[in-house]
Amino acid sequence: MRVIVATAITGALLVGACTTDPYTGQQKISNTAGGAAIGAGLGALGGMLVGGDDRRNALIGAGIGALAGGAAGAYMDRQEAELRAQLQGTGVSVSRMGDRIVLNMPSNITFATDQDAVMPGFYGTLNAVALVLKKYNQTIVDVNGHTDSQGSDAYNYGLSQRRASSVADYLSAQGVDGRRFAVNGYGETQPIASNASEAGRAQNRRVEIYLTPIT
């Protein structure tokens, strides 16, 4: 899996391995989250001590405080409510797994067939997403592209990667901190419906955004 991560160095070298294992289920479960309380005042040293995710390290090192315990759940509750309000009627679904928020963007409203440029008609929806992401900056953002099983594995992987990159690039251009992003292309490897029907293939062609609190 290819992961594109922008990192920052603030007073110290931040070293870590970034791994992404996104969930695809739609069930909403408990909003309780663990995690240590790490304040913004810890600076770069605090970022180095947090763990293995480069993005978390960089953001905490840059002065963005981490969320502790139940505060993460409440923070994500508020963000989820605002996203649901902003995205109502757009075709983008908002779901929840614990303290993670998942935005599912079907390709039929996001991209033209076999294209990787965001359709102008979708700009307003992404603008609304960007507004919420900027307000709730204590999250990291995984943008994951997926395709159906039509075509070769290599083609589908490349298309999914380019589409995810286009969404992340657009959000960054609207002022969302690029250090928060990882961009992943999964091709046809993570279907959420059967590829035996056109209806199922349409569900599989999507970009998903996962929002995870910095804890």
Tab-separated table of C-alpha atoms in Angstrom, residues 74 87 128 175 196:
chain	number	residue	atom	x	y	z
A	74	ALA	CA	-17.393	14.272	22.601
A	87	LEU	CA	-23.720	17.101	3.852
A	128	ALA	CA	-18.371	22.205	3.129
A	175	GLY	CA	-6.822	25.452	3.705
A	196	ALA	CA	-21.674	-9.212	-9.885
